Short mmCIF file of C-alpha atoms in Angstrom, two decimals:
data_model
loop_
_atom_site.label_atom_id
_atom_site.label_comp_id
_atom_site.label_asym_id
_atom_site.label_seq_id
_atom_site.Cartn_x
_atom_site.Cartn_y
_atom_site.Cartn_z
CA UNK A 28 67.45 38.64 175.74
CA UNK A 29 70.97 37.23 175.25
CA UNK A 30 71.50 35.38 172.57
CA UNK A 31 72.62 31.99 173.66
CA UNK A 32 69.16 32.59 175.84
CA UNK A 33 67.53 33.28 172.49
CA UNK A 34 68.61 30.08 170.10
CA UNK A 35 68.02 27.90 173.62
CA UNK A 36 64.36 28.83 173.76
CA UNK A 37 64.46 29.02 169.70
CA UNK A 38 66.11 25.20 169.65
CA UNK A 39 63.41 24.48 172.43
CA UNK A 40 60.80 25.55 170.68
CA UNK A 41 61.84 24.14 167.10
CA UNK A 42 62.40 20.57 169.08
CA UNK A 43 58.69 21.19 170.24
CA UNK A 44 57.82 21.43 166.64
CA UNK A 45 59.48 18.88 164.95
CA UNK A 46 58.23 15.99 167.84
CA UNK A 47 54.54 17.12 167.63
CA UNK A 48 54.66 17.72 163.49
CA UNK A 49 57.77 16.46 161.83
CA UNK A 50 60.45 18.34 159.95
CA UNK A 51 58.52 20.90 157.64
CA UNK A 52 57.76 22.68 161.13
CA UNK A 53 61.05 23.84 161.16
CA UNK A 54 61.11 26.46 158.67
CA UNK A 55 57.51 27.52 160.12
CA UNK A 56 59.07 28.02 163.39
CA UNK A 57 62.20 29.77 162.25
CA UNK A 58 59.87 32.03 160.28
CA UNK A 59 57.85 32.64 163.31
CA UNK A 60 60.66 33.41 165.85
CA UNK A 61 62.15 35.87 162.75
CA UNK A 62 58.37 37.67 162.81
CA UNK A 63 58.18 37.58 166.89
CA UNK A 64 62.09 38.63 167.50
CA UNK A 65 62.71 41.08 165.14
CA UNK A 66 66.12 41.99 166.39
CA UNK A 67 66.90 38.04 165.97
CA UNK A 68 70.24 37.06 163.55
CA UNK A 69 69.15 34.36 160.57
CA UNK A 70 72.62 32.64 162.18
CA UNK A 71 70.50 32.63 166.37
CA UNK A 72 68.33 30.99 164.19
CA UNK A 73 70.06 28.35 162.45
CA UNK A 74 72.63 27.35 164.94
CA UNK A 75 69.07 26.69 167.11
CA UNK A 76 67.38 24.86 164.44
CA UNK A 77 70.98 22.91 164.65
CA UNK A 78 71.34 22.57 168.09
CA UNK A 79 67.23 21.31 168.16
CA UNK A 80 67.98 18.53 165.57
CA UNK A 81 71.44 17.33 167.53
CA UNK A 82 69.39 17.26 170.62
CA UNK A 83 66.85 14.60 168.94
CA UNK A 84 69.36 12.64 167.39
CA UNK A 85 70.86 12.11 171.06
CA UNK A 86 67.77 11.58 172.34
CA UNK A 87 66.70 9.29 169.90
CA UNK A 88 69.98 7.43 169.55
CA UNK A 89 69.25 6.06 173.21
CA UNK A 90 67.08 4.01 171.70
CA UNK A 91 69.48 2.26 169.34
CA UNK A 92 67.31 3.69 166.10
CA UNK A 93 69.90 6.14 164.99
CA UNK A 94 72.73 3.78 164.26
CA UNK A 95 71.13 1.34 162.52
CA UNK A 96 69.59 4.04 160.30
CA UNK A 97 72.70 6.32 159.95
CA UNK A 98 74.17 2.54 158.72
CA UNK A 99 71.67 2.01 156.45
CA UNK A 100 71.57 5.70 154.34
CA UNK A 101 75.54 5.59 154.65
CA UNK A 102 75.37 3.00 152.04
CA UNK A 103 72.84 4.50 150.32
CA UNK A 104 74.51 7.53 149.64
CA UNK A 105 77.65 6.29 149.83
CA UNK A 106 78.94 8.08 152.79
CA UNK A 107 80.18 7.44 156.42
CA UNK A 108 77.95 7.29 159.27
CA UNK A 109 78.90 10.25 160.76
CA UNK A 110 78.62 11.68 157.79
CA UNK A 111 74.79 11.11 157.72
CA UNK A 112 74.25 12.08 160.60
CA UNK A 113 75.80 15.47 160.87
CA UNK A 114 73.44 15.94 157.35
CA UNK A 115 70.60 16.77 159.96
CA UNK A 116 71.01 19.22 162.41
CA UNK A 117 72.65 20.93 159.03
CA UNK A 118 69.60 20.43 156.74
CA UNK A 119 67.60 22.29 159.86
CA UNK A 120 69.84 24.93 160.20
CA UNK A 121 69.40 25.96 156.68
CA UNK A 122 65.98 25.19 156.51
CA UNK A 123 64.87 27.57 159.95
CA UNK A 124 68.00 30.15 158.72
CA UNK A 125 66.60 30.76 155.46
CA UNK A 126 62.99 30.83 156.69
CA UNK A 127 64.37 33.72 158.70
CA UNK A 128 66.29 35.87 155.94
CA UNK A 129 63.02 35.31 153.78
CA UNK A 130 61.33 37.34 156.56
CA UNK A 131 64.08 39.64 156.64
CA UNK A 132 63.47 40.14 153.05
CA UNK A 133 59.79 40.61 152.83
CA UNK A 134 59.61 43.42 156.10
CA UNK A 135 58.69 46.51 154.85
CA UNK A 136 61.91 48.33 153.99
CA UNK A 137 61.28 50.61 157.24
CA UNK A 138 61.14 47.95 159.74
CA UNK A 139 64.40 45.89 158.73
CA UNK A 140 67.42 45.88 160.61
#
């Protein structure tokens, strides 16, 4: 499997998640695709995770939610809009990528690549 095929079924899949049982499923699901896909890069994973979380913010700022909330945090934290909402497709990237390089870590020596 390619692997722009790969971190579009990953991103599918950790969408799937994170609509049916909110954001801790992410690093369950980047865990999982690490333990299913072997061969699969910690970065497929993350830019997937990434990609997943963009997708939802689009979706969801349809709706209108998204602006007023990215509004609202941006002066809680002091930052721009923009700002915010960049904070999280990157907060699932490293979330699913690090799930991933823990399962790197814990395969048996023999089976890591």
């Amino acid at each position: 499997m390619g692997r722009l095929v790969e971190m579009l079924v990953g991103a599918a899949a950790v969408a799937a998640g994170t609509a049916a049982g909110g954001w801790w499923t992410v690093p369950l699901v980047g865990a999982a695709w690490a333990l299913v896909r072997r061969q699969v890069r910690p970065v497929t994973v993350a830019a997937g995770a990434a990609l997943a979380w963009a997708a939802l913010l689009g979706w969801r700022a349809l709706t209108g939610e998204v602006a007023a909330l990215a509004d609202r945090l941006a002066g809680v934290f002091g930052l721009p809009a923009p700002a915010v909402l960049a904070a999280g497709p990157l907060y699932a990237a490293l979330l699913a990528g690090l799930a991933a390089i823990l399962v790197r870590w814990l395969r048996p020596a023999g089976s890591r690549r």
